[in-house]
Every structure is written in C-alpha cells, then in structure tokens.
Amino acid sequence: MARHYNAFQGSKVRLTAPCPEDRVQIAHFTEQYEYMRNMDTDIVTPQTSDETGSSSVRNGQDFEFALRTIEDNRFLGFVAIYRIEWNNRSAQLAIGIGEARDRGKGYGSDALALILRYAFHELNLNRIALDVIEYNEAARKAYLKAGFREEGRHRAAVLRDGTQYDLISMSILAADWSAQTGYPISFRPSAGVTVEVREHDEHGEHVDLFSDARTDSPSSPGSASSIQSGGATNTPDASPRIGVGAVILNERGEVLLAWRNRAPEQHTWSIPGGKVDAYETLETAVIREIKEEVNLDIVINDLLCTAETIRPEQQEHWISMLYSTRVIGGEARNMEEGGAVGEIGWFPLHELPAPLASFAIPALEAAKKRYTGKPYNHDAQ
C-alpha cells in the first residue's frame, strides 16, 4: 500500500510529543470538576503539575501523545495507548480534552481516528479497549462512531452524587476498524466475519474492492483456512442465502440507513434491503423490500457491487446484490416499527454512523467513489 498519509496529522488535530509545559495545562484541567468526573472512577482531586505524571511516556508499554490544533498549535489534551500486552496484541485507550469549549467540535473524533490508525498500523495491535462511565453519553457516542462496540457492563460500579452508574466496557478489533475505514491490516485477524467483495465497473467487469487489504495467503478472505478458523466448520444443511440492498440518496446527497434490531447484522446501521423470496427476481426483490421496509418507491440505476458475508460459527452465508437506486415516490418512514428496523435516518456519505453492517460497507464505499468522483477521505470528520 502506498504511504499517502501523515500518521500524526488529521483534519483538525495532530499528535505531538508531550512537553514539560503541557503538565501545567493538564494540572489546570484537573481543577475542572466535570473533566475529572468523566476521566475515571477515582476520587476527584486537583493536582499539581508534578502530580500529573511524566511529560513523556515511551516505556514500551505506554505511548502517550499531546493533542494540538492544526490551526493554531493550541494544546487540547492528550491521547494514550497504554497497558499494552504485546503477546496478546491488546491495549487500553485513554483520551482527554480539557476545556469545555473544545468539546463537541470534532477534535475528539479526529484524535480517535489518528490514534486507532497508529495502534493498528504502527504498533500492529489487534484489540483496543476502554471503559466509559454510563452518564458520559457524549463520549460513548464518539466511541461508537469511531467503531467501538459495547462488550458489557460492570453494574453499579461507579458511585457519584448518591447515584450508582454502570461502567461500560467497549472495544474495537483491527478487523472491525479495517472494515469501517478501508485501511488494510498486516496480520491475520481473529476468527469472525469474512466479507468478500466484488465491485462492478461501468463495463460490467468485476473489480476487487479494498484489494489493498487482501493477500494470497491462506488467511485471506474466502480461503478454506479463513472460512473454517476458530473451530467452526461448514454443515451439510448450511447453504448460501441471497439478499438484496439499495443505496438510496436524497437531493442533498445523503444516504438512507436503517438500524438493525435483529440478526443478521444485529445492532448495526445498514442500507435497507432483505431476503430474496423463492422464484423472485433480484430487481423485483429489492424494489419490494424497500417499499415494505421504508415506504419508498424506487427504480434501479445499476448494480453497485456484490458482497459475500460468511459467519460459519453462526451458520450464516449471505450473497448480497447491492444496487444504486433512485426514488420515484413515497416518503421515507419506518414500516417495521418495533420489528427488525429500530430507526431510519439520512446521513452524509462523508459522515456515516458506526457500527456499519459488514455487507453494507462495500456498497457505501462504491457510492462514495461514484457520486463524489474521488476516493473517500477517511480522516475527514
């Protein structure tokens, strides 16, 4: 893969070495009650600059960076990968933006994108985990947007102001991050979802999407060792199922996504679609599914790509045909309220929510290339 990015610089912030003078600013942050209450579960107390810790952490187990604005080089806070277990390729993540005026402006999202790329590309880690207190909803949403998934909760683990709150454990794997961003990973990921993608060009030829993330090794997607990893094997009665999906854009260039309440791809954002019924054509199926799911009448422009999703451990194998479509009637609304679809919404192609359904990602990437005329900038927030 060509080296076409600066690993230390995003669209709004950059990662720098901590400086001794930063400790003075961090000490000032500790005097802010809200900041300290969101940082961790320890007793809140102001700290001196000497108590804030080392001005430079590079001990092989922890990598800490100062966050500075690109615009005026202003110190914002810190981000760190720490408690690294090299044998397990796992670590913890911490991030703090000190001033309230600097929150909600995209600095945190940009910093998360940078540090995750550093963790998975530079440090070659496989799993990044963190904990967030239940009441810190803004942080939890930022982590979900970055691709983290909730793993579980430590019930009533935090006592604040007479109320007990859960401590939420979240993590992101290299494979999840690669699927969401399109960046490759250089080592074999854990057993899980295998997605093989074929994009169709204007001449109808097949072109590999995310081809820079593939190798010819036995662990490549679609290989026998990949399909049967983790002890799962194909069962005689597990046959592929055919699905369809539609990329639907409005006049503002926003795409319609639906939250999945049920399997397959439960608790993800997906393009609308569904299963092809017996003796039903693919195009008839996608037109029917969109009407039944989101109340829109559509016509098909063309086939964007196909995606094959394989989950042997769940005995799932889907071959999905994903179409570019346009609306000719109806108003988008959830026709399956309380059912498979939790909610629907329109999202800019350059600012999609997370996590995304694995089968929908190639269609959305193909749409970005087609309708913006250039590859998607993964660093833009």
Coordinates of C-alpha atoms in Angstrom, one line a residue:
M1 CA 0.0 0.0 0.0
A2 CA 1.3 3.4 -0.9
R3 CA 2.2 5.7 2.0
H4 CA -0.2 8.5 1.3
Y5 CA -1.0 9.8 4.8
N6 CA 0.6 11.5 7.7
A7 CA 0.1 9.2 10.7
F8 CA 0.4 12.1 13.1
Q9 CA -1.9 14.7 11.5
G10 CA -5.6 14.5 10.9
S11 CA -8.0 17.1 9.6
K12 CA -8.3 19.1 12.9
V13 CA -5.6 17.9 15.3
R14 CA -2.1 16.4 15.3
L15 CA -0.3 14.1 17.7
T16 CA 2.9 15.5 19.2
A17 CA 5.3 14.6 21.9
P18 CA 4.3 15.7 25.4
C19 CA 6.3 18.8 26.6
P20 CA 7.1 19.7 30.2
E21 CA 5.0 22.9 29.9
D22 CA 1.9 20.7 29.0
R23 CA 1.9 19.5 32.6
V24 CA 0.9 22.9 33.8
Q25 CA -2.1 22.9 31.5
I26 CA -3.1 19.4 32.5
A27 CA -2.9 20.5 36.1
H28 CA -5.3 23.3 35.3
F29 CA -7.6 20.7 33.7
T30 CA -7.7 18.8 37.0
E31 CA -9.3 21.8 38.6
Q32 CA -12.3 21.4 36.4
Y33 CA -14.8 19.2 38.2
E34 CA -16.7 17.9 35.1
Y35 CA -13.5 16.9 33.3
M36 CA -12.2 14.9 36.3
R37 CA -15.6 13.2 36.8
N38 CA -15.6 11.9 33.2
M39 CA -11.9 10.9 33.2
D40 CA -12.0 7.9 35.5
T41 CA -13.7 6.4 38.6
D42 CA -11.1 7.6 41.1
I43 CA -11.6 10.2 43.8
V44 CA -11.7 13.7 42.3
T45 CA -8.9 16.0 43.4
P46 CA -6.9 18.8 41.8
Q47 CA -3.3 18.0 41.0
T48 CA -0.1 19.9 40.7
S49 CA 2.0 19.8 37.5
D50 CA 4.4 17.4 39.2
E51 CA 1.5 15.1 40.1
T52 CA 0.1 14.9 36.6
G53 CA 2.8 12.3 35.6
S54 CA 5.7 12.1 33.3
S55 CA 6.0 14.6 30.5
S56 CA 7.0 11.9 28.1
V57 CA 5.8 8.3 28.2
R58 CA 7.7 5.9 25.9
N59 CA 8.4 2.8 28.0
G60 CA 7.4 0.1 25.7
Q61 CA 4.1 -0.5 27.4
D62 CA 2.6 3.0 27.1
F63 CA 2.5 5.5 24.2
E64 CA 1.1 9.0 25.1
F65 CA 0.7 12.0 22.8
A66 CA -0.3 15.6 23.3
L67 CA -3.2 16.8 21.2
R68 CA -2.7 20.1 19.4
T69 CA -4.9 22.0 17.0
I70 CA -3.6 22.2 13.4
E71 CA -5.0 25.7 13.0
D72 CA -3.0 27.4 15.8
N73 CA -1.0 24.7 17.6
R74 CA -3.1 25.1 20.7
F75 CA -2.8 22.4 23.4
L76 CA -6.1 20.5 23.7
G77 CA -5.3 17.5 25.9
F78 CA -3.8 14.0 25.5
V79 CA -4.5 10.6 24.0
A80 CA -2.7 7.4 25.0
I81 CA -2.4 3.7 24.2
Y82 CA -1.3 2.0 27.4
R83 CA -1.2 -1.3 29.3
I84 CA 0.0 -3.0 26.1
E85 CA 0.1 -6.8 26.1
W86 CA 2.4 -7.5 23.2
N87 CA 1.8 -11.2 23.3
N88 CA -2.0 -10.7 23.0
R89 CA -1.8 -7.6 20.7
S90 CA -4.1 -5.8 23.0
A91 CA -4.1 -2.5 24.9
Q92 CA -6.2 0.2 26.6
L93 CA -7.0 3.6 25.2
A94 CA -7.5 6.9 27.1
I95 CA -8.3 10.4 25.8
G96 CA -8.9 13.7 27.4
I97 CA -9.8 17.1 26.1
G98 CA -9.5 19.6 28.9
E99 CA -11.5 22.7 28.1
A100 CA -15.3 22.5 27.7
R101 CA -15.2 25.0 24.8
D102 CA -13.1 22.5 22.8
R103 CA -15.6 19.6 23.1
G104 CA -18.2 18.9 20.5
K105 CA -16.1 20.4 17.7
G106 CA -14.8 17.2 16.1
Y107 CA -11.4 17.3 17.9
G108 CA -12.0 14.1 19.8
S109 CA -13.3 12.2 16.7
D110 CA -10.2 13.3 14.7
A111 CA -7.9 12.3 17.6
L112 CA -9.6 8.9 17.9
A113 CA -9.2 8.2 14.1
L114 CA -5.5 9.1 14.4
I115 CA -4.7 7.0 17.5
L116 CA -6.5 4.0 16.2
R117 CA -4.6 4.1 12.9
Y118 CA -1.4 4.4 15.0
A119 CA -2.4 1.5 17.1
F120 CA -3.3 -0.8 14.3
H121 CA -0.7 0.3 11.7
E122 CA 2.3 1.4 13.7
L123 CA 2.0 -0.8 16.8
N124 CA 0.3 -3.7 14.9
L125 CA -2.2 -4.3 17.7
N126 CA -5.4 -6.3 17.2
R127 CA -7.6 -5.1 20.1
I128 CA -8.1 -1.7 21.7
A129 CA -10.4 -1.5 24.8
L130 CA -11.6 1.2 27.1
D131 CA -14.2 1.9 29.8
V132 CA -16.7 4.8 29.9
I133 CA -19.0 5.8 32.7
E134 CA -22.7 5.4 31.9
Y135 CA -23.5 9.1 32.3
N136 CA -20.8 10.2 29.8
E137 CA -23.1 9.9 26.9
A138 CA -21.1 12.2 24.6
A139 CA -18.0 10.0 24.9
R140 CA -19.9 6.8 24.4
K141 CA -21.4 8.1 21.2
A142 CA -18.0 9.3 20.0
Y143 CA -16.6 5.8 20.6
L144 CA -19.5 4.1 18.8
K145 CA -18.9 6.5 15.9
A146 CA -15.3 5.5 15.8
G147 CA -16.2 1.8 15.5
F148 CA -16.1 0.6 19.1
R149 CA -18.6 -1.9 20.3
E150 CA -20.1 -2.3 23.8
E151 CA -18.9 -5.6 25.3
G152 CA -20.6 -5.5 28.7
R153 CA -21.3 -3.5 31.8
H154 CA -19.9 -3.5 35.3
R155 CA -23.2 -2.9 37.1
A156 CA -23.4 -0.1 39.7
A157 CA -19.6 0.2 39.6
V158 CA -19.4 4.0 40.0
L159 CA -21.0 6.0 42.8
R160 CA -21.4 9.7 42.1
D161 CA -23.6 12.2 44.0
G162 CA -25.5 9.4 45.7
T163 CA -26.3 7.6 42.4
Q164 CA -24.7 4.4 41.2
Y165 CA -23.8 4.1 37.5
D166 CA -22.7 1.3 35.3
L167 CA -19.1 1.2 33.9
I168 CA -19.4 0.3 30.2
S169 CA -16.6 -1.8 28.6
M170 CA -16.0 -1.2 24.9
S171 CA -13.5 -2.4 22.3
I172 CA -12.6 -2.3 18.7
L173 CA -10.7 -5.0 16.8
A174 CA -8.4 -4.5 13.8
A175 CA -10.8 -6.3 11.5
D176 CA -13.7 -4.0 12.6
W177 CA -11.5 -0.9 12.1
S178 CA -10.3 -2.2 8.7
A179 CA -13.9 -2.9 7.5
Q180 CA -15.1 0.5 8.6
T181 CA -12.2 2.6 7.2
G182 CA -11.0 0.5 4.3
Y183 CA -7.4 0.6 5.6
P184 CA -5.7 -2.8 5.4
I185 CA -4.3 -4.8 8.3
S186 CA -1.0 -6.5 8.1
F187 CA -1.7 -9.6 10.2
R188 CA -4.3 -12.3 10.4
P189 CA -7.3 -11.0 12.4
S190 CA -9.3 -13.1 14.8
A191 CA -11.8 -15.6 13.5
G192 CA -15.1 -13.8 12.7
V193 CA -16.7 -12.2 9.8
T194 CA -15.4 -12.8 6.3
V195 CA -16.6 -10.5 3.6
E196 CA -15.6 -10.9 0.0
V197 CA -16.5 -8.0 -2.2
R198 CA -16.7 -7.6 -6.0
E199 CA -17.4 -4.2 -7.4
H200 CA -18.8 -3.8 -10.9
D201 CA -17.4 -1.2 -13.1
E202 CA -19.2 0.5 -15.9
H203 CA -18.5 -2.3 -18.3
G204 CA -19.8 -5.0 -16.0
E205 CA -16.4 -6.4 -15.2
H206 CA -15.6 -7.5 -11.6
V207 CA -13.1 -5.4 -9.7
D208 CA -11.9 -6.3 -6.1
L209 CA -13.0 -3.6 -3.6
F210 CA -10.4 -3.0 -0.8
S211 CA -8.0 -5.0 -2.9
D212 CA -5.0 -3.5 -1.0
A213 CA -6.2 -5.3 2.1
R214 CA -6.0 -8.7 0.6
T215 CA -3.2 -11.2 0.2
D216 CA -2.8 -14.6 -1.4
S217 CA -2.0 -16.2 2.0
P218 CA -4.2 -18.9 3.5
S219 CA -5.7 -16.4 5.9
S220 CA -7.1 -14.3 3.0
P221 CA -10.9 -13.8 3.0
G222 CA -12.6 -16.7 1.2
S223 CA -9.8 -19.2 1.7
A224 CA -10.5 -22.5 3.3
S225 CA -8.5 -21.8 6.4
S226 CA -10.2 -18.5 6.9
I227 CA -13.7 -19.9 6.5
Q228 CA -13.0 -22.7 9.0
S229 CA -11.0 -20.8 11.5
G230 CA -12.0 -20.7 15.2
G231 CA -13.1 -24.4 15.1
A232 CA -16.2 -23.7 13.0
T233 CA -16.9 -25.9 10.1
N234 CA -19.5 -25.9 7.3
T235 CA -22.5 -28.0 8.0
P236 CA -24.2 -30.1 5.3
D237 CA -27.5 -28.1 5.5
A238 CA -25.9 -24.6 5.6
S239 CA -26.5 -23.3 2.1
P240 CA -26.0 -19.7 0.9
R241 CA -28.9 -17.3 1.1
I242 CA -29.5 -14.5 -1.4
G243 CA -30.0 -10.9 -0.2
V244 CA -30.5 -7.5 -1.8
G245 CA -29.9 -4.0 -0.7
A246 CA -30.3 -0.4 -2.0
V247 CA -28.2 2.7 -1.7
I248 CA -30.7 5.5 -1.7
L249 CA -29.6 9.1 -1.9
N250 CA -31.7 12.2 -1.4
E251 CA -31.3 15.6 -3.1
R252 CA -28.7 16.6 -0.5
G253 CA -26.5 13.7 -1.3
E254 CA -27.4 11.9 2.0
V255 CA -27.9 8.2 2.2
L256 CA -30.7 6.4 3.9
L257 CA -29.7 4.0 6.6
A258 CA -31.7 1.7 9.0
W259 CA -30.7 0.4 12.4
R260 CA -30.9 -3.3 12.6
N261 CA -32.8 -4.6 15.7
R262 CA -32.4 -8.3 14.7
A263 CA -30.0 -10.7 13.1
P264 CA -28.3 -10.9 10.7
E265 CA -26.0 -7.9 11.5
Q266 CA -27.9 -7.1 14.6
H267 CA -27.2 -3.7 16.3
T268 CA -25.6 -2.1 13.2
W269 CA -26.5 0.6 10.7
S270 CA -27.4 -0.9 7.3
I271 CA -28.7 0.1 3.9
P272 CA -32.4 -1.0 3.5
G273 CA -32.9 -4.4 2.0
G274 CA -33.8 -8.0 2.7
K275 CA -34.0 -11.6 1.5
V276 CA -34.9 -12.7 -2.0
D277 CA -38.0 -14.9 -2.0
A278 CA -38.3 -18.1 -4.0
Y279 CA -38.9 -17.6 -7.7
E280 CA -38.5 -13.8 -7.3
T281 CA -36.0 -11.9 -9.4
L282 CA -33.3 -9.8 -7.7
E283 CA -34.6 -6.5 -9.0
T284 CA -38.2 -7.3 -8.0
A285 CA -36.9 -8.3 -4.6
V286 CA -35.0 -5.0 -3.9
I287 CA -38.0 -2.9 -5.1
R288 CA -40.4 -4.8 -2.9
E289 CA -38.1 -4.8 0.2
I290 CA -37.6 -1.0 0.0
K291 CA -41.3 -0.4 -0.2
E292 CA -42.1 -2.8 2.7
E293 CA -39.2 -1.5 4.9
V294 CA -39.1 2.3 4.4
N295 CA -42.2 3.1 2.2
L296 CA -40.3 4.3 -0.8
D297 CA -41.0 3.5 -4.5
I298 CA -37.6 3.1 -6.3
V299 CA -36.2 2.3 -9.7
I300 CA -32.8 0.7 -10.1
N301 CA -29.9 2.6 -11.7
D302 CA -27.4 -0.2 -11.8
L303 CA -25.7 -2.9 -9.7
L304 CA -23.0 -1.3 -7.5
C305 CA -21.3 -4.4 -6.2
T306 CA -21.8 -7.8 -4.7
A307 CA -20.8 -8.9 -1.2
E308 CA -20.4 -12.3 0.4
T309 CA -20.7 -12.5 4.1
I310 CA -19.6 -15.7 5.8
R311 CA -20.1 -16.5 9.5
P312 CA -19.5 -20.2 10.0
E313 CA -19.9 -20.0 13.8
Q314 CA -23.5 -18.7 13.3
Q315 CA -24.1 -21.0 10.2
E316 CA -24.7 -17.9 8.1
H317 CA -23.7 -17.4 4.5
W318 CA -25.2 -14.5 2.6
I319 CA -24.6 -13.4 -1.0
S320 CA -25.9 -9.9 -1.4
M321 CA -26.6 -7.9 -4.5
L322 CA -26.3 -4.2 -3.8
Y323 CA -27.9 -1.6 -6.1
S324 CA -27.7 2.1 -6.9
T325 CA -31.3 3.3 -6.9
R326 CA -33.4 6.5 -7.1
V327 CA -36.7 7.4 -5.5
I328 CA -39.8 8.0 -7.7
G329 CA -42.4 8.2 -5.0
G330 CA -43.3 7.9 -1.3
E331 CA -41.9 9.5 1.9
A332 CA -39.3 7.6 3.9
R333 CA -40.6 6.2 7.1
N334 CA -40.1 3.1 9.2
M335 CA -42.7 0.5 8.2
E336 CA -41.3 -2.1 10.7
E337 CA -41.6 -0.1 13.9
G338 CA -40.9 -2.4 16.8
G339 CA -39.6 -5.1 14.4
A340 CA -36.4 -5.7 12.5
V341 CA -35.8 -1.9 12.0
G342 CA -35.3 0.3 15.0
E343 CA -35.0 3.6 13.3
I344 CA -34.1 5.2 10.0
G345 CA -32.1 8.3 9.1
W346 CA -30.4 10.2 6.4
F347 CA -26.6 10.6 6.7
P348 CA -23.9 12.4 4.6
L349 CA -21.7 9.9 2.8
H350 CA -18.7 11.5 4.4
E351 CA -20.0 11.2 7.9
L352 CA -21.6 7.8 8.4
P353 CA -22.6 6.4 11.8
A354 CA -21.0 3.3 13.4
P355 CA -21.0 0.4 13.5
L356 CA -22.0 -0.3 9.9
A357 CA -23.3 -3.7 8.7
S358 CA -20.4 -5.5 7.1
F359 CA -22.3 -6.2 3.9
A360 CA -23.3 -2.6 3.5
I361 CA -19.8 -1.2 3.7
P362 CA -18.7 -2.1 0.2
A363 CA -21.9 -0.6 -1.3
L364 CA -21.4 2.7 0.6
E365 CA -17.7 2.9 -0.4
A366 CA -18.6 2.3 -4.1
A367 CA -21.3 5.0 -3.8
K368 CA -18.7 7.5 -2.3
K369 CA -16.4 6.8 -5.3
R370 CA -19.1 7.1 -7.8
Y371 CA -21.0 10.1 -6.5
T372 CA -18.1 12.2 -5.2
G373 CA -15.8 11.4 -8.1
K374 CA -12.9 10.6 -5.8
P375 CA -12.0 8.1 -3.0
Y376 CA -13.4 8.9 0.4
N377 CA -11.1 10.8 2.8
H378 CA -11.1 8.6 5.8
D379 CA -9.7 11.3 8.1
A380 CA -12.4 13.8 7.4
Q381 CA -14.8 14.3 10.3

